[in-house]
């Protein structure tokens, strides 16, 4: 299946902004996080098709997954 | 502090704090060791000062009866990382109820002044009445305890915050400083004056790298009292860092809360400024007076775009490993670092750039620099200017002031200069004052009279119950974006249980970034208290004290005439929902009405009898 992955903030450094990636059916968000070596301590927000999700949520063909760093205070 | 017990919960009276009360009218001083009455007194900061403010009935902020209380937290000057905070408390000239009474307020700042103040042997300084002549206050460590002298300050008048500090620095070795700018000197026309605190970086480099106690006009109160500066002179007294505290520091630096704030080269997210990158995908970065239009304008201030033309340096306060801010400097043609421009912290940056239509990092930096040097609260200033710009956009035929519009750097700069010099009370007295003058209050982005922080109110109904400014006294500002919570009951819990605990940091002397996710009712804090003071406190007891202090703040608001109808978001938010924000709508009237009912149901029961 094809998943569009959109990265934000520091996750873009040495990776990409937006890319469509191929994944086996049944893959969850954690699989993408692991493959892209996203630092877990910085990962704050995961969205599937703009809806908040958690790392165990299963992805489906055509989904857009957004990964954003933590948001804490100014 | 004189600590004669290991059990501050059962025996707070065996802990005494050193307080000096100065009557500015006649210069009389009273130095005393005051026994704590409860754990709030022991922890300090606003937990102690608000109990004192609750004893006063104050109807005008600029009055002789309104005290200015300067204190620290128990962990200020301790071995705990971020233990740098100084607190300024008083009835505020900018925050007040519609009934016309000023609200009790505190403002906190880092820098090294708080440590020096404490190391001079003082825990609290109260100023009564006002001085006839401008003075600065020298707090000096002596073998007999702290010695306090009022000194003529004419030579400091008219100088910027930075210049005042550097002038005093030439005179006083081993000292740190808390000063007002021209804004605070012109308190009659500027109610948003801040207090600037010197930093080690500033004194070393000579650049204006200050920290601020900005909120609520505490610098204007200082100006009204005719106190131009405070000097705390003492030798450094760092307690040794035990292995237990070292372990706590490790957790602080690697823990969730501060991870995003660490410099990128240390594997972090690059400071508070990185909030831009997280909020923009939701179109939740405030643009043009809190009305993002679904475009990519905010991206111009993403770090990746700023670093093309400017030098960025991660920066930290004295002995802090969190490193939450960034210094922006010119970049020389050869790529080396040029002149320092300003520091980028998320709130001042957004409110003096994107939210007023400025998207050039250099221009943003120069406006922040001006605001800092005149000594104004960047949040109140930015939001009041954005109100004026929004007014001018709606009334091009009859604009306010110099006719400035969003993005007009030169005219906005002029507004800041005039406000800082006390020549533009329309801006200097805040957005509520201006919007009421103009008869258009719907798009004035203040709550209870105090301008909100750089998070859209659409994302944070919790603003309404913040007791001393939107993001420092209610930690709910990131909840919708972070978690997508959109049901009333979850938000009731967020406001009444989880996120009010952020105020604990403004008691104990630490920055909220020490542990922003859990607050101060934790083993980490208990470990620091045990290690530095041999105090045994269960985290649950700390939590209970923080809750009591918060509730006292809320009770004080109600006593100062706030009605429950004033606990509301700016009308534009509820009446004209912004379709560009990619988040659930939790600011509609139905949601807000149900939320208010349920939140008050919880708080009302606990507020009974808090103030006699
Ligand atoms: S967290 Fe930031 S403001 Fe607080 S002490 Fe550290 S560097 Fe300073």
CSV table of N, CA and C in Angstrom, one decimal, chain B residues 418-499:
chain,number,residue,atom,x,y,z
B,418,UNK,N,7.1,55.3,20.5
B,418,UNK,CA,6.3,56.2,21.2
B,418,UNK,C,5.7,55.6,22.4
B,419,UNK,N,5.3,54.4,22.3
B,419,UNK,CA,4.7,53.7,23.5
B,419,UNK,C,5.7,53.6,24.6
B,420,UNK,N,6.9,53.2,24.3
B,420,UNK,CA,8.0,53.0,25.2
B,420,UNK,C,8.4,54.3,25.9
B,421,UNK,N,8.2,55.4,25.2
B,421,UNK,CA,8.6,56.7,25.8
B,421,UNK,C,7.4,57.3,26.5
B,422,UNK,N,6.3,56.6,26.6
B,422,UNK,CA,5.1,57.1,27.3
B,422,UNK,C,4.3,58.1,26.5
B,423,UNK,N,4.5,58.2,25.2
B,423,UNK,CA,3.8,59.2,24.4
B,423,UNK,C,2.6,58.7,23.7
B,424,UNK,N,2.3,57.4,23.9
B,424,UNK,CA,1.2,56.8,23.2
B,424,UNK,C,0.4,55.9,24.1
B,425,UNK,N,-0.4,56.6,25.1
B,425,UNK,CA,-1.1,55.7,26.0
B,425,UNK,C,-2.1,54.8,25.4
B,426,UNK,N,-2.5,55.2,24.2
B,426,UNK,CA,-3.5,54.3,23.5
B,426,UNK,C,-2.9,52.9,23.3
B,427,UNK,N,-1.6,52.8,23.1
B,427,UNK,CA,-1.0,51.4,23.0
B,427,UNK,C,-0.5,51.0,24.4
B,428,UNK,N,0.1,52.0,25.1
B,428,UNK,CA,0.8,51.7,26.4
B,428,UNK,C,-0.2,51.2,27.5
B,429,UNK,N,-1.5,51.4,27.3
B,429,UNK,CA,-2.4,51.0,28.4
B,429,UNK,C,-3.1,49.7,28.0
B,430,UNK,N,-2.7,49.1,26.9
B,430,UNK,CA,-3.2,47.7,26.6
B,430,UNK,C,-4.4,47.7,25.7
B,431,UNK,N,-4.7,46.4,25.3
B,431,UNK,CA,-5.7,46.2,24.3
B,431,UNK,C,-7.1,46.5,24.8
B,432,UNK,N,-7.4,46.2,26.1
B,432,UNK,CA,-8.7,46.4,26.6
B,432,UNK,C,-9.0,47.9,26.6
B,433,UNK,N,-8.1,48.6,27.1
B,433,UNK,CA,-8.3,50.1,27.2
B,433,UNK,C,-8.5,50.6,25.8
B,434,UNK,N,-7.7,50.2,24.9
B,434,UNK,CA,-7.9,50.8,23.5
B,434,UNK,C,-9.2,50.4,22.9
B,435,UNK,N,-9.5,49.1,23.0
B,435,UNK,CA,-10.7,48.6,22.3
B,435,UNK,C,-12.0,49.2,22.9
B,436,UNK,N,-11.9,49.5,24.2
B,436,UNK,CA,-13.1,50.1,24.9
B,436,UNK,C,-13.2,51.6,24.4
B,437,UNK,N,-12.0,52.2,24.3
B,437,UNK,CA,-12.1,53.6,23.8
B,437,UNK,C,-12.7,53.6,22.4
B,438,UNK,N,-12.3,52.7,21.5
B,438,UNK,CA,-12.8,52.7,20.2
B,438,UNK,C,-14.2,52.1,20.0
B,439,UNK,N,-14.7,51.5,21.1
B,439,UNK,CA,-16.0,50.9,21.0
B,439,UNK,C,-16.0,49.6,20.2
B,440,UNK,N,-14.9,49.0,19.9
B,440,UNK,CA,-14.9,47.7,19.2
B,440,UNK,C,-14.1,46.7,20.0
B,441,UNK,N,-14.7,45.9,20.8
B,441,UNK,CA,-14.0,45.1,21.7
B,441,UNK,C,-13.9,43.6,21.2
B,442,UNK,N,-14.7,43.3,20.2
B,442,UNK,CA,-14.7,41.8,19.8
B,442,UNK,C,-13.4,41.2,19.4
B,443,UNK,N,-12.6,42.0,18.8
B,443,UNK,CA,-11.3,41.5,18.3
B,443,UNK,C,-10.1,42.0,19.1
B,444,UNK,N,-10.3,42.3,20.4
B,444,UNK,CA,-9.2,42.7,21.3
B,444,UNK,C,-8.9,41.4,22.0
B,445,UNK,N,-7.7,40.9,21.8
B,445,UNK,CA,-7.3,39.5,22.3
B,445,UNK,C,-6.7,39.6,23.7
B,446,UNK,N,-7.6,40.0,24.6
B,446,UNK,CA,-7.2,39.8,26.0
B,446,UNK,C,-8.3,39.0,26.7
B,447,UNK,N,-7.9,38.5,27.8
B,447,UNK,CA,-8.9,37.8,28.7
B,447,UNK,C,-8.8,38.3,30.1
B,448,UNK,N,-9.8,38.8,30.6
B,448,UNK,CA,-9.8,39.4,31.9
B,448,UNK,C,-8.9,40.6,32.0
B,449,UNK,N,-8.7,41.2,30.8
B,449,UNK,CA,-7.9,42.5,30.8
B,449,UNK,C,-6.4,42.2,30.5
B,450,UNK,N,-6.0,41.0,30.4
B,450,UNK,CA,-4.6,40.7,30.2
B,450,UNK,C,-4.5,40.0,28.8
B,451,UNK,N,-3.6,40.5,28.0
B,451,UNK,CA,-3.4,40.0,26.6
B,451,UNK,C,-3.0,38.5,26.7
B,452,UNK,N,-3.6,37.8,25.7
B,452,UNK,CA,-3.3,36.3,25.7
B,452,UNK,C,-2.0,36.0,25.1
B,453,UNK,N,-1.5,34.8,25.2
B,453,UNK,CA,-0.2,34.4,24.7
B,453,UNK,C,-0.3,34.1,23.2
B,454,UNK,N,0.8,33.6,22.6
B,454,UNK,CA,0.8,33.3,21.2
B,454,UNK,C,0.2,32.0,20.8
B,455,UNK,N,-0.9,31.6,21.4
B,455,UNK,CA,-1.6,30.4,21.0
B,455,UNK,C,-3.0,30.8,20.8
B,456,UNK,N,-3.6,30.4,19.7
B,456,UNK,CA,-4.9,30.9,19.3
B,456,UNK,C,-5.9,30.5,20.4
B,457,UNK,N,-6.8,31.4,20.8
B,457,UNK,CA,-7.8,31.1,21.8
B,457,UNK,C,-8.7,29.9,21.3
B,458,UNK,N,-8.8,29.8,20.0
B,458,UNK,CA,-9.6,28.6,19.4
B,458,UNK,C,-9.0,27.3,19.9
B,459,UNK,N,-7.7,27.3,20.3
B,459,UNK,CA,-7.1,26.1,20.7
B,459,UNK,C,-7.0,25.9,22.2
B,460,UNK,N,-7.5,26.9,22.9
B,460,UNK,CA,-7.3,26.9,24.4
B,460,UNK,C,-8.4,27.6,25.2
B,461,UNK,N,-9.5,26.9,25.4
B,461,UNK,CA,-10.5,27.5,26.3
B,461,UNK,C,-10.0,27.7,27.7
B,462,UNK,N,-8.9,27.0,28.1
B,462,UNK,CA,-8.3,27.1,29.4
B,462,UNK,C,-7.8,28.5,29.8
B,463,UNK,N,-7.5,29.3,28.7
B,463,UNK,CA,-7.1,30.7,29.0
B,463,UNK,C,-8.0,31.4,30.0
B,464,UNK,N,-9.3,31.0,29.9
B,464,UNK,CA,-10.3,31.8,30.7
B,464,UNK,C,-10.0,31.6,32.2
B,465,UNK,N,-9.4,30.5,32.6
B,465,UNK,CA,-9.2,30.3,34.0
B,465,UNK,C,-7.7,30.5,34.4
B,466,UNK,N,-6.9,30.9,33.5
B,466,UNK,CA,-5.6,31.3,33.9
B,466,UNK,C,-5.6,32.4,34.9
B,467,UNK,N,-4.8,32.4,35.9
B,467,UNK,CA,-4.9,33.4,37.0
B,467,UNK,C,-3.9,34.5,36.8
B,468,UNK,N,-2.9,34.3,36.0
B,468,UNK,CA,-1.9,35.4,35.9
B,468,UNK,C,-1.3,35.3,34.5
B,469,UNK,N,-2.1,35.3,33.5
B,469,UNK,CA,-1.6,35.3,32.1
B,469,UNK,C,-1.8,33.9,31.5
B,470,UNK,N,-2.0,33.9,30.2
B,470,UNK,CA,-2.6,32.8,29.5
B,470,UNK,C,-1.7,31.5,29.5
B,471,UNK,N,-0.4,31.6,29.4
B,471,UNK,CA,0.3,30.4,29.3
B,471,UNK,C,1.2,30.0,30.5
B,472,UNK,N,1.4,31.0,31.4
B,472,UNK,CA,2.2,30.7,32.5
B,472,UNK,C,1.4,30.2,33.7
B,473,UNK,N,0.1,30.4,33.7
B,473,UNK,CA,-0.7,30.1,34.8
B,473,UNK,C,-1.9,29.1,34.5
B,474,UNK,N,-1.8,28.5,33.3
B,474,UNK,CA,-2.7,27.4,32.9
B,474,UNK,C,-2.1,26.7,31.8
B,475,UNK,N,-1.6,25.5,32.0
B,475,UNK,CA,-0.8,24.9,31.0
B,475,UNK,C,-1.5,24.2,29.9
B,476,UNK,N,-2.7,24.6,29.6
B,476,UNK,CA,-3.6,23.9,28.6
B,476,UNK,C,-3.4,24.4,27.2
B,477,UNK,N,-2.4,25.3,26.9
B,477,UNK,CA,-2.4,25.9,25.6
B,477,UNK,C,-2.0,25.0,24.5
B,478,UNK,N,-1.4,23.9,24.8
B,478,UNK,CA,-1.0,23.0,23.6
B,478,UNK,C,-1.9,21.8,23.5
B,479,UNK,N,-2.9,21.7,24.4
B,479,UNK,CA,-3.6,20.4,24.6
B,479,UNK,C,-4.4,20.0,23.3
B,480,UNK,N,-5.1,20.9,22.7
B,480,UNK,CA,-5.9,20.6,21.5
B,480,UNK,C,-4.9,20.1,20.4
B,481,UNK,N,-3.9,20.9,20.2
B,481,UNK,CA,-3.0,20.6,19.1
B,481,UNK,C,-2.3,19.3,19.3
B,482,UNK,N,-1.8,19.1,20.6
B,482,UNK,CA,-1.1,17.9,20.9
B,482,UNK,C,-1.9,16.6,20.9
B,483,UNK,N,-3.1,16.8,21.5
B,483,UNK,CA,-3.8,15.5,21.8
B,483,UNK,C,-5.2,15.5,21.0
B,484,UNK,N,-5.6,16.6,20.4
B,484,UNK,CA,-6.8,16.6,19.7
B,484,UNK,C,-8.1,16.4,20.6
B,485,UNK,N,-7.9,16.7,21.9
B,485,UNK,CA,-9.0,16.5,22.8
B,485,UNK,C,-10.2,17.5,22.5
B,486,UNK,N,-11.3,16.9,22.3
B,486,UNK,CA,-12.4,17.9,21.8
B,486,UNK,C,-13.7,17.6,22.6
B,487,UNK,N,-13.7,16.9,23.7
B,487,UNK,CA,-14.9,16.7,24.4
B,487,UNK,C,-14.8,17.5,25.7
B,488,UNK,N,-16.0,18.0,26.2
B,488,UNK,CA,-16.0,18.9,27.3
B,488,UNK,C,-15.4,18.3,28.6
B,489,UNK,N,-15.8,17.0,28.8
B,489,UNK,CA,-15.3,16.4,30.1
B,489,UNK,C,-13.8,16.3,30.2
B,490,UNK,N,-13.2,16.0,29.0
B,490,UNK,CA,-11.7,16.0,29.0
B,490,UNK,C,-11.2,17.3,29.4
B,491,UNK,N,-11.8,18.4,28.8
B,491,UNK,CA,-11.3,19.7,29.0
B,491,UNK,C,-11.5,20.2,30.5
B,492,UNK,N,-12.6,19.7,31.1
B,492,UNK,CA,-12.9,20.0,32.5
B,492,UNK,C,-11.7,19.5,33.3
B,493,UNK,N,-11.3,18.2,33.0
B,493,UNK,CA,-10.2,17.6,33.7
B,493,UNK,C,-8.9,18.4,33.5
B,494,UNK,N,-8.7,18.7,32.2
B,494,UNK,CA,-7.4,19.5,31.9
B,494,UNK,C,-7.3,20.7,32.7
B,495,UNK,N,-8.4,21.5,32.8
B,495,UNK,CA,-8.4,22.8,33.5
B,495,UNK,C,-8.4,22.6,35.0
B,496,UNK,N,-9.3,21.7,35.5
B,496,UNK,CA,-9.4,21.7,37.0
B,496,UNK,C,-8.5,20.7,37.7
B,497,UNK,N,-7.8,19.9,36.9
B,497,UNK,CA,-6.9,18.9,37.6
B,497,UNK,C,-5.5,19.0,37.0
B,498,UNK,N,-5.3,18.8,35.7
B,498,UNK,CA,-3.9,18.5,35.2
B,498,UNK,C,-3.1,19.8,35.1
B,499,UNK,N,-3.7,20.8,34.4
B,499,UNK,CA,-2.9,21.9,33.9
B,499,UNK,C,-2.8,23.1,34.8
